[in-house]
Amino acid sequence: METVTGYVEHIIYRNEENGYTVFNLAGDDGEVTCVGTFLYIGEGELMELSGDYVNHNVYGTQLKVTSHEVKEPEDVVSIERYLGSGAIKGLGAALAGRVVRKFKGDTFRVIEEEPERLVEVKGISERKAREIAEQVEEKKDMRKAMIFLQKYGISNALSAKIYQHYGQKVYEVLEGNPYQIAEHVPGVGFKTADEIAARVGIHMDSDYRIRSGLFHTLLQAVNEGHVYLPQRILLHRTSQLLGVEVQEMEKFVMDLCVDRKVVIKEINEEIRVYPSQYYYLELNTAKMLHDLNISCEMSETAIEQRLRKVEEHAELSLDETQRQAVIGAVKHGLFVLTGGPGTGKTTTINTMIHFFESEGMDILLAAPTGRAAKRMTEATGFEAQTIHRLLEVNGNPEEEGGVSGFMRNRENPLESDVIIIDEMSMVDLNLMHALLSAIVVGTRLILVGDVNQLPSVGPGSVLKDIISSDCFPVVKLTKIFRQAGESDIVINAHRINAGEPVSLDNKGSRDFFFLKRDDANVIISVIITLIQKKLPGYVKALPSDIQVMTPMRKGLLGVERLNTILQQYLNPPEKQKTEKEFGDRIFRVGDKVMQIKNNYQLEWEVCTKYGMTVEKGVGIFNGDMGIVKEINLYTEHLKVEYDEKRVVEYPFQLLEELELAYAITIHKSQGSEYPAVIIPLLPGPRLLYNRNLLYTAVTRAKKCVTIVGSESTFQEMIRNENEQKRYTSLNQCIRDF
């Protein structure tokens, strides 16, 4: 361990988010390059650093700092050097020299206690004197606050966020009501605030704690997909979280209502508690859906005549249900088309597009994910885009009810006659509200999806609620067409959905296989063989295009264990492959990864092979999958290439938003389609292992499904109709209108 003292001469690189800094330190023995994490650092600071010298293969010898202390400049030379370093804005080297020559060793005392005396120095006005004093005081205050926060076990990065938000009020916040930190500071949750509160000495039954715990529980329910919770469930869950009796908490629900954080409604003798934002999102969504639901003046006979011409011209052939779907879409401002795989949704959409095109109408196509939009483009021949790109994302729409983060909204609506949205089962309440806000009355909105798929990852059951409201025209396609009828994937998907048994003898099947295995390690071994040797040639795809999908995150066949093992076999460590350890994960160049939360600020760009940028944009979303292309340990960045050659540069502190994706949960597969899908299956929790989940998994495969595991578990999932209940009320809101 080495200890050096010197001045921060020049900051080469600084990441304000995590404090990682590379800088030159000028000491008695010359200049040394230092690297480390510093909550606060400025050029000209006098610092004492401890650490070890390391030899970087590109940047040479560096001091890797493990601890540091900012020293107050004491001698005249140190004071002048600090003030003239640029650390204090408006005070350059020459002016700093004049200040120090005037006040000598008393300079800091004068600045702090008698700042008005600085006007005695030529070139300093009263205003500049105040600014200099304020900056010196602020830097001193910030250091003190950091020490205070760290006393309660708060990390450097979190301390910086808290101080940034509260400034000098941080002391009263922490000692009065630390639970408000969870509401005000991004990235701080209830559990962190609760830990801080315990260290500060706040009691378990504190009013602040109970109110915060109730609201936290409600927001956790939103993360599970609910829009509200029955009060009895809210109280029970919060009681388990806080270790406080239910009867002691009831009055605090009303307090949250008075503070307008929640809305309480009694419907059918059930008391429902909504986070206010989601109550009004549902209400406004229902209103906008009703507004769009207007009728077209064109007669059905005229529509049928034109439709026949379109069919002849485009060489399309519709059955009666498909024809009724096209007529319904033409006649109504809002129309829903639903149906399972192989039932002709694509043909119906294509006919709608040709019809509207023949009428000279402008048409926009969109889907919730990049993969779903790409599939829509390939199926229709018309360009489709993600809903986020359609609405021109420019901020974080989740913060303000789903609208403010989009360029397209009520004031700047979409300019189109017809908008068709595919994979509607994936669209959550936030996104639906944002979409409707950007559509003017008179625009036709056609919603397409499979209502039997899993619901959206985000809150709400939008498609299901719209259909179950019985207030809008809906056509459900059920007939399986001949070509699709030759696929065992399609046939078995419909059998699963109908609760009928599926034959697993593999006889005569070309695209649906069941390999009976009962041991988790044997199953994993079979998966590796399938990906490396069997399936790529069979489906004519790369190993990276073959997707393992599992019901669980934890357990012997959960995502976490599978990814660790599959990474070792499919992308083993090599000398030329840089890797980065982050928490319990290792990221390696060549890894298949997934973004696991919406990030509306992340920038992406598409470049030519010569490095020229041809397109730029913002926003990478939950479920987007890509490949790690580069890891730079010096600048602490990792590059991922997503679909459509979009490249994103992640600073290391954002790696919590990425995880390996050799295996993903079935929930995360929504809206995607893969050449081949492998589903490992051993017994699991009945609530999760249901028909809905199995149906979604099987319908993700384009050319081949291989299920490896227990036959009894497979058949039991078909019989299990119990879906995890979502507490939503959009259908009720629609009916109320």
XYZ file of C-alpha atoms in Angstrom, residues 177-184 188-194 197 206-220 234 238 241-242 249 252-253 255-256 259 261:
42
model
C -38.593 11.373 8.080
C -36.060 9.381 6.015
C -38.937 7.569 4.275
C -39.482 10.573 2.023
C -36.116 9.754 0.400
C -37.791 6.736 -1.243
C -40.344 9.061 -2.866
C -38.039 11.891 -3.890
C -33.902 4.669 -3.593
C -36.584 2.176 -2.591
C -38.544 1.626 0.593
C -36.145 -1.034 1.881
C -33.153 1.312 1.655
C -35.112 4.088 3.386
C -36.246 1.577 6.037
C -34.591 4.827 9.388
C -43.846 5.089 13.292
C -46.610 6.830 11.314
C -44.099 7.695 8.588
C -43.053 4.048 8.318
C -46.591 2.690 8.037
C -47.668 5.272 5.435
C -44.541 4.690 3.398
C -44.901 0.900 3.713
C -48.502 0.986 2.471
C -47.629 3.091 -0.546
C -44.561 0.961 -1.289
C -46.711 -2.196 -1.194
C -49.180 -0.612 -3.615
C -46.389 0.330 -6.036
C -44.944 -3.183 -5.763
C -53.028 -4.313 0.750
C -48.067 -4.444 4.308
C -43.639 -6.365 5.205
C -43.569 -4.156 8.312
C -52.745 0.417 9.674
C -53.251 5.391 7.355
C -54.882 4.329 4.061
C -54.272 9.543 5.256
C -52.755 8.570 1.888
C -52.612 13.397 0.601
C -51.463 9.620 -3.222
